[in-house]
mmCIF file of C-alpha atoms in Angstrom:
data_model
loop_
_atom_site.group_PDB
_atom_site.id
_atom_site.type_symbol
_atom_site.label_atom_id
_atom_site.label_comp_id
_atom_site.label_asym_id
_atom_site.label_seq_id
_atom_site.Cartn_x
_atom_site.Cartn_y
_atom_site.Cartn_z
ATOM 1 C CA UNK A 1 101.655 63.468 147.107
ATOM 2 C CA UNK A 2 104.069 65.511 144.792
ATOM 3 C CA UNK A 3 104.588 69.362 145.260
ATOM 4 C CA UNK A 4 106.232 72.311 143.290
ATOM 5 C CA UNK A 5 107.700 75.001 144.463
ATOM 6 C CA UNK A 6 106.167 78.171 142.769
ATOM 7 C CA UNK A 7 108.892 80.287 143.894
ATOM 8 C CA UNK A 8 111.334 78.228 141.912
ATOM 9 C CA UNK A 9 108.735 78.169 138.872
ATOM 10 C CA UNK A 10 109.109 81.936 138.648
ATOM 11 C CA UNK A 11 112.669 82.531 139.421
ATOM 12 C CA UNK A 12 113.427 80.155 136.464
ATOM 13 C CA UNK A 13 111.425 82.390 134.480
ATOM 14 C CA UNK A 14 112.253 85.320 135.483
ATOM 15 C CA UNK A 15 116.293 84.459 134.687
ATOM 16 C CA UNK A 16 114.587 83.091 131.090
ATOM 17 C CA UNK A 17 113.053 86.728 130.482
ATOM 18 C CA UNK A 18 116.198 88.721 131.430
ATOM 19 C CA UNK A 19 117.916 86.124 128.707
ATOM 20 C CA UNK A 20 115.355 87.436 125.920
ATOM 21 C CA UNK A 21 115.583 90.823 127.150
ATOM 22 C CA UNK A 22 119.314 90.543 126.496
ATOM 23 C CA UNK A 23 119.071 89.060 122.845
ATOM 24 C CA UNK A 24 116.703 91.832 122.136
ATOM 25 C CA UNK A 25 119.223 94.412 123.392
ATOM 26 C CA UNK A 26 121.989 92.706 121.610
ATOM 27 C CA UNK A 27 120.167 91.598 118.072
ATOM 28 C CA UNK A 28 117.695 94.738 117.224
ATOM 29 C CA UNK A 29 119.672 97.702 116.542
ATOM 30 C CA UNK A 30 116.361 99.782 116.220
ATOM 31 C CA UNK A 31 114.688 101.272 118.896
ATOM 32 C CA UNK A 32 111.339 100.751 118.174
ATOM 33 C CA UNK A 33 111.726 97.323 117.233
ATOM 34 C CA UNK A 34 113.562 96.660 119.965
ATOM 35 C CA UNK A 35 110.960 97.948 122.748
ATOM 36 C CA UNK A 36 107.847 96.036 120.167
ATOM 37 C CA UNK A 37 110.382 93.117 121.124
ATOM 38 C CA UNK A 38 110.470 93.789 125.418
ATOM 39 C CA UNK A 39 106.596 93.805 124.578
ATOM 40 C CA UNK A 40 106.008 90.860 123.019
ATOM 41 C CA UNK A 41 107.948 89.001 125.593
ATOM 42 C CA UNK A 42 105.669 90.598 128.634
ATOM 43 C CA UNK A 43 102.704 89.430 126.299
ATOM 44 C CA UNK A 44 103.555 85.739 125.997
ATOM 45 C CA UNK A 45 104.098 85.753 129.854
ATOM 46 C CA UNK A 46 100.558 86.587 130.585
ATOM 47 C CA UNK A 47 98.798 84.780 128.055
ATOM 48 C CA UNK A 48 100.389 81.500 129.136
ATOM 49 C CA UNK A 49 99.476 82.205 132.945
ATOM 50 C CA UNK A 50 96.617 84.495 133.082
ATOM 51 C CA UNK A 51 92.900 82.686 133.312
ATOM 52 C CA UNK A 52 91.626 81.811 129.434
ATOM 53 C CA UNK A 53 89.011 84.725 129.851
ATOM 54 C CA UNK A 54 91.592 87.215 129.456
ATOM 55 C CA UNK A 55 93.097 88.464 126.145
ATOM 56 C CA UNK A 56 96.099 90.032 126.021
ATOM 57 C CA UNK A 57 97.154 92.228 123.403
ATOM 58 C CA UNK A 58 98.750 96.268 122.617
ATOM 59 C CA UNK A 59 96.514 98.982 121.136
ATOM 60 C CA UNK A 60 93.988 101.997 121.998
ATOM 61 C CA UNK A 61 91.408 102.216 124.678
ATOM 62 C CA UNK A 62 88.137 104.186 124.168
ATOM 63 C CA UNK A 63 85.321 105.160 125.647
ATOM 64 C CA UNK A 64 81.688 105.933 125.166
ATOM 65 C CA UNK A 65 82.197 109.618 124.351
ATOM 66 C CA UNK A 66 85.094 108.553 121.595
ATOM 67 C CA UNK A 67 87.925 109.598 124.023
ATOM 68 C CA UNK A 68 90.942 107.663 123.396
ATOM 69 C CA UNK A 69 94.297 106.403 124.976
ATOM 70 C CA UNK A 70 97.290 106.800 124.111
ATOM 71 C CA UNK A 71 98.908 103.361 122.231
ATOM 72 C CA UNK A 72 99.157 100.848 124.894
ATOM 73 C CA UNK A 73 102.189 98.499 125.515
ATOM 74 C CA UNK A 74 99.748 96.088 127.176
ATOM 75 C CA UNK A 75 95.880 95.839 127.077
ATOM 76 C CA UNK A 76 94.338 92.957 129.096
ATOM 77 C CA UNK A 77 90.764 92.412 128.222
ATOM 78 C CA UNK A 78 87.894 90.101 129.255
ATOM 79 C CA UNK A 79 87.324 88.406 125.716
ATOM 80 C CA UNK A 80 83.478 88.012 126.461
ATOM 81 C CA UNK A 81 82.182 91.022 127.250
ATOM 82 C CA UNK A 82 82.538 93.663 124.573
ATOM 83 C CA UNK A 83 84.092 93.371 120.395
ATOM 84 C CA UNK A 84 87.618 94.452 119.692
ATOM 85 C CA UNK A 85 87.582 96.910 116.659
ATOM 86 C CA UNK A 86 90.544 96.844 114.111
ATOM 87 C CA UNK A 87 91.767 100.051 112.715
ATOM 88 C CA UNK A 88 95.399 98.938 111.463
ATOM 89 C CA UNK A 89 96.147 95.462 110.485
ATOM 90 C CA UNK A 90 97.354 94.519 114.011
ATOM 91 C CA UNK A 91 96.113 97.017 115.963
ATOM 92 C CA UNK A 92 92.398 97.266 117.750
ATOM 93 C CA UNK A 93 90.644 99.664 120.238
ATOM 94 C CA UNK A 94 89.007 98.114 123.203
ATOM 95 C CA UNK A 95 86.018 99.831 124.682
ATOM 96 C CA UNK A 96 86.901 100.495 128.264
ATOM 97 C CA UNK A 97 84.256 98.336 129.736
ATOM 98 C CA UNK A 98 85.959 95.373 128.709
ATOM 99 C CA UNK A 99 89.248 96.073 129.725
ATOM 100 C CA UNK A 100 90.837 95.554 133.142
ATOM 101 C CA UNK A 101 94.494 96.472 133.422
ATOM 102 C CA UNK A 102 96.877 98.683 130.817
ATOM 103 C CA UNK A 103 100.570 98.559 131.296
ATOM 104 C CA UNK A 104 103.581 100.102 130.038
ATOM 105 C CA UNK A 105 106.947 98.204 129.163
ATOM 106 C CA UNK A 106 110.440 99.975 129.787
ATOM 107 C CA UNK A 107 113.760 98.806 129.534
ATOM 108 C CA UNK A 108 115.078 101.065 132.159
ATOM 109 C CA UNK A 109 113.437 103.344 134.626
ATOM 110 C CA UNK A 110 114.789 106.283 134.665
ATOM 111 C CA UNK A 111 113.035 109.499 135.975
ATOM 112 C CA UNK A 112 111.993 111.280 132.437
ATOM 113 C CA UNK A 113 110.910 106.613 131.543
ATOM 114 C CA UNK A 114 108.442 106.824 134.872
ATOM 115 C CA UNK A 115 107.126 110.239 134.172
ATOM 116 C CA UNK A 116 106.341 109.094 130.257
ATOM 117 C CA UNK A 117 104.517 105.724 131.662
ATOM 118 C CA UNK A 118 102.359 107.640 134.360
ATOM 119 C CA UNK A 119 101.083 110.318 131.858
ATOM 120 C CA UNK A 120 100.292 107.513 129.756
ATOM 121 C CA UNK A 121 98.617 105.523 132.306
ATOM 122 C CA UNK A 122 96.900 108.647 133.624
ATOM 123 C CA UNK A 123 95.002 109.340 130.156
ATOM 124 C CA UNK A 124 93.347 105.558 130.825
ATOM 125 C CA UNK A 125 92.396 106.196 134.201
ATOM 126 C CA UNK A 126 90.659 109.180 132.843
ATOM 127 C CA UNK A 127 88.297 106.929 130.543
ATOM 128 C CA UNK A 128 84.435 107.033 131.315
ATOM 129 C CA UNK A 129 84.023 103.192 132.154
ATOM 130 C CA UNK A 130 80.657 104.465 133.768
ATOM 131 C CA UNK A 131 78.809 105.116 130.439
ATOM 132 C CA UNK A 132 77.511 108.383 131.816
ATOM 133 C CA UNK A 133 76.788 107.301 134.543
ATOM 134 C CA UNK A 134 74.173 104.182 133.419
ATOM 135 C CA UNK A 135 77.154 101.168 133.566
ATOM 136 C CA UNK A 136 76.158 98.974 136.293
ATOM 137 C CA UNK A 137 78.992 97.185 138.303
ATOM 138 C CA UNK A 138 78.968 93.292 137.281
ATOM 139 C CA UNK A 139 81.684 90.644 138.716
ATOM 140 C CA UNK A 140 81.917 87.610 135.888
ATOM 141 C CA UNK A 141 78.448 86.215 133.930
ATOM 142 C CA UNK A 142 76.157 85.329 135.626
ATOM 143 C CA UNK A 143 74.735 87.884 137.866
ATOM 144 C CA UNK A 144 74.848 92.018 138.315
ATOM 145 C CA UNK A 145 75.755 94.053 141.188
ATOM 146 C CA UNK A 146 73.141 96.530 142.758
ATOM 147 C CA UNK A 147 76.147 99.975 142.624
ATOM 148 C CA UNK A 148 76.665 101.766 139.717
ATOM 149 C CA UNK A 149 80.646 102.134 138.388
ATOM 150 C CA UNK A 150 82.212 104.289 140.256
ATOM 151 C CA UNK A 151 86.198 104.602 139.223
ATOM 152 C CA UNK A 152 86.859 107.282 141.412
ATOM 153 C CA UNK A 153 86.181 105.860 144.265
ATOM 154 C CA UNK A 154 86.138 102.148 143.998
ATOM 155 C CA UNK A 155 89.746 100.221 142.865
ATOM 156 C CA UNK A 156 87.190 97.269 141.436
ATOM 157 C CA UNK A 157 85.963 99.771 139.156
ATOM 158 C CA UNK A 158 88.658 101.076 137.533
ATOM 159 C CA UNK A 159 91.398 99.816 135.213
ATOM 160 C CA UNK A 160 94.137 98.512 136.638
ATOM 161 C CA UNK A 161 97.403 100.005 135.800
ATOM 162 C CA UNK A 162 101.151 98.888 136.263
ATOM 163 C CA UNK A 163 104.747 99.835 134.733
ATOM 164 C CA UNK A 164 106.711 96.953 133.887
ATOM 165 C CA UNK A 165 110.085 97.948 133.801
ATOM 166 C CA UNK A 166 113.888 95.210 132.960
ATOM 167 C CA UNK A 167 116.179 97.333 135.408
ATOM 168 C CA UNK A 168 116.564 100.552 137.204
ATOM 169 C CA UNK A 169 118.703 103.235 139.197
ATOM 170 C CA UNK A 170 118.268 101.305 143.120
ATOM 171 C CA UNK A 171 114.110 100.902 144.514
ATOM 172 C CA UNK A 172 114.651 103.984 146.991
ATOM 173 C CA UNK A 173 115.923 105.933 144.246
ATOM 174 C CA UNK A 174 112.561 104.863 141.803
ATOM 175 C CA UNK A 175 110.307 105.399 144.913
ATOM 176 C CA UNK A 176 111.444 108.773 145.712
ATOM 177 C CA UNK A 177 110.902 109.520 141.781
ATOM 178 C CA UNK A 178 107.715 108.138 141.462
ATOM 179 C CA UNK A 179 106.641 109.820 144.860
ATOM 180 C CA UNK A 180 107.362 113.097 143.392
ATOM 181 C CA UNK A 181 105.719 112.459 140.194
ATOM 182 C CA UNK A 182 102.855 111.607 141.711
ATOM 183 C CA UNK A 183 101.942 114.882 143.994
ATOM 184 C CA UNK A 184 99.939 116.394 140.796
ATOM 185 C CA UNK A 185 98.228 113.696 140.232
ATOM 186 C CA UNK A 186 94.638 112.569 142.134
ATOM 187 C CA UNK A 187 94.855 109.459 143.761
ATOM 188 C CA UNK A 188 92.690 107.435 141.413
ATOM 189 C CA UNK A 189 94.854 108.158 138.767
ATOM 190 C CA UNK A 190 97.809 107.104 140.288
ATOM 191 C CA UNK A 191 99.495 103.232 138.797
ATOM 192 C CA UNK A 192 98.698 100.188 140.881
ATOM 193 C CA UNK A 193 102.146 98.558 140.885
ATOM 194 C CA UNK A 194 105.493 99.185 139.436
ATOM 195 C CA UNK A 195 107.642 96.052 138.796
ATOM 196 C CA UNK A 196 111.597 95.971 138.078
ATOM 197 C CA UNK A 197 112.494 93.246 137.230
ATOM 198 C CA UNK A 198 116.074 92.845 138.907
ATOM 199 C CA UNK A 199 115.087 95.009 141.557
ATOM 200 C CA UNK A 200 111.840 94.486 143.087
ATOM 201 C CA UNK A 201 108.300 95.817 142.975
ATOM 202 C CA UNK A 202 107.312 99.177 144.259
ATOM 203 C CA UNK A 203 103.563 99.782 145.523
ATOM 204 C CA UNK A 204 101.402 101.018 148.530
ATOM 205 C CA UNK A 205 101.845 100.383 152.238
ATOM 206 C CA UNK A 206 98.154 100.774 154.100
ATOM 207 C CA UNK A 207 97.136 100.403 158.110
ATOM 208 C CA UNK A 208 96.922 96.418 157.207
ATOM 209 C CA UNK A 209 99.773 96.361 155.105
ATOM 210 C CA UNK A 210 100.744 96.143 150.926
ATOM 211 C CA UNK A 211 98.269 97.504 149.158
ATOM 212 C CA UNK A 212 97.838 98.232 145.244
ATOM 213 C CA UNK A 213 95.325 100.334 145.853
ATOM 214 C CA UNK A 214 96.565 104.528 146.094
ATOM 215 C CA UNK A 215 93.166 105.220 147.614
ATOM 216 C CA UNK A 216 94.522 103.362 150.724
ATOM 217 C CA UNK A 217 97.640 104.290 150.797
ATOM 218 C CA UNK A 218 99.642 105.940 153.813
ATOM 219 C CA UNK A 219 103.058 105.631 152.365
ATOM 220 C CA UNK A 220 104.557 104.001 149.303
ATOM 221 C CA UNK A 221 105.899 100.577 149.375
ATOM 222 C CA UNK A 222 109.006 98.925 147.762
ATOM 223 C CA UNK A 223 110.462 95.723 148.349
ATOM 224 C CA UNK A 224 113.987 94.490 149.296
ATOM 225 C CA UNK A 225 117.360 93.678 147.502
ATOM 226 C CA UNK A 226 117.224 90.034 148.818
ATOM 227 C CA UNK A 227 113.567 89.783 147.131
ATOM 228 C CA UNK A 228 114.721 90.487 143.858
ATOM 229 C CA UNK A 229 114.618 87.503 142.481
ATOM 230 C CA UNK A 230 110.765 86.998 143.564
ATOM 231 C CA UNK A 231 109.586 90.564 142.116
ATOM 232 C CA UNK A 232 107.995 88.801 138.419
ATOM 233 C CA UNK A 233 106.309 86.257 140.840
ATOM 234 C CA UNK A 234 104.978 89.029 142.864
ATOM 235 C CA UNK A 235 103.898 91.067 139.930
ATOM 236 C CA UNK A 236 102.026 88.262 138.813
ATOM 237 C CA UNK A 237 100.323 87.213 141.485
ATOM 238 C CA UNK A 238 98.923 90.736 142.575
ATOM 239 C CA UNK A 239 98.311 91.640 138.913
ATOM 240 C CA UNK A 240 95.821 88.278 138.263
ATOM 241 C CA UNK A 241 94.162 88.631 141.984
ATOM 242 C CA UNK A 242 93.125 92.386 141.559
ATOM 243 C CA UNK A 243 91.744 92.245 138.081
ATOM 244 C CA UNK A 244 89.823 88.826 138.558
ATOM 245 C CA UNK A 245 88.106 91.114 140.840
ATOM 246 C CA UNK A 246 87.821 94.046 138.748
ATOM 247 C CA UNK A 247 83.959 95.193 137.821
ATOM 248 C CA UNK A 248 83.293 94.714 133.944
ATOM 249 C CA UNK A 249 80.234 95.443 132.409
ATOM 250 C CA UNK A 250 78.835 95.353 129.041
ATOM 251 C CA UNK A 251 78.903 98.518 126.320
ATOM 252 C CA UNK A 252 76.131 100.480 125.511
ATOM 253 C CA UNK A 253 75.998 99.505 122.123
ATOM 254 C CA UNK A 254 73.913 102.276 120.982
ATOM 255 C CA UNK A 255 75.876 105.030 122.348
ATOM 256 C CA UNK A 256 79.059 103.766 121.344
ATOM 257 C CA UNK A 257 77.476 103.998 117.521
ATOM 258 C CA UNK A 258 76.927 107.312 117.925
ATOM 259 C CA UNK A 259 80.137 108.476 119.419
ATOM 260 C CA UNK A 260 81.094 110.867 118.499
ATOM 261 C CA UNK A 261 79.349 112.354 115.769
ATOM 262 C CA UNK A 262 76.720 110.140 114.554
ATOM 263 C CA UNK A 263 73.476 112.101 113.195
ATOM 264 C CA UNK A 264 70.013 110.477 114.485
ATOM 265 C CA UNK A 265 66.836 111.492 112.787
ATOM 266 C CA UNK A 266 63.543 110.465 113.881
ATOM 267 C CA UNK A 267 60.358 109.628 111.763
ATOM 268 C CA UNK A 268 57.131 109.235 113.129
ATOM 269 C CA UNK A 269 54.935 106.319 113.259
ATOM 270 C CA UNK A 270 51.913 105.949 112.165
ATOM 271 C CA UNK A 271 49.112 104.830 114.591
#
């Protein structure tokens, strides 16, 4: 029986993405267009390899109260659980109940860029996936769970967040900058994973080893230099594993229609 080496496949893919990034950097002088190009490379990768139930796009995430995220570079959403709402030619609003992950894409992980990404992802984590406390956790499409969604306490109920970057200072420096940036935030608002394509990944360590849930963390974790070529593989596998376990829920359509300012008029029924 023939076998394949997944590490070799993703190592080759990492090299190809590096080539794509370098071509964009040299051929697109306008920073805004270059940023869009970086995002497209990552989105195409995710579309190619993620399970088909997931859609990948850019746009905005909204909750039942009408609260809105800032424009997100990467939105991964469940195609079958909720509609998306078109607001511009190629921009959509995604109900937070159907969104399983949001990511920010950077070319170089300076401290300023890191803090900008954390601030954007924090807003996503503050959106209300509970539907005012009424949404029931659901895994897949055929059954519901007994518990209510609780993103504050349960990683599976929260939108998974990540930062993807082409390059950075050494991982030790980025990890120290990350630790400093996280001090002012509650743990449920911390990003799950940082991937730096030419360096490695940064996440968390628990008593049992590498974890992506900051609630379980006893320290930050970063990979070693000799693992750099496999950073993309680790990022993708951890992302895919976690979003496949993320709880989703059907949106409360009536309350979404009332958000934020729809007037309601009642008329008595004749008996």
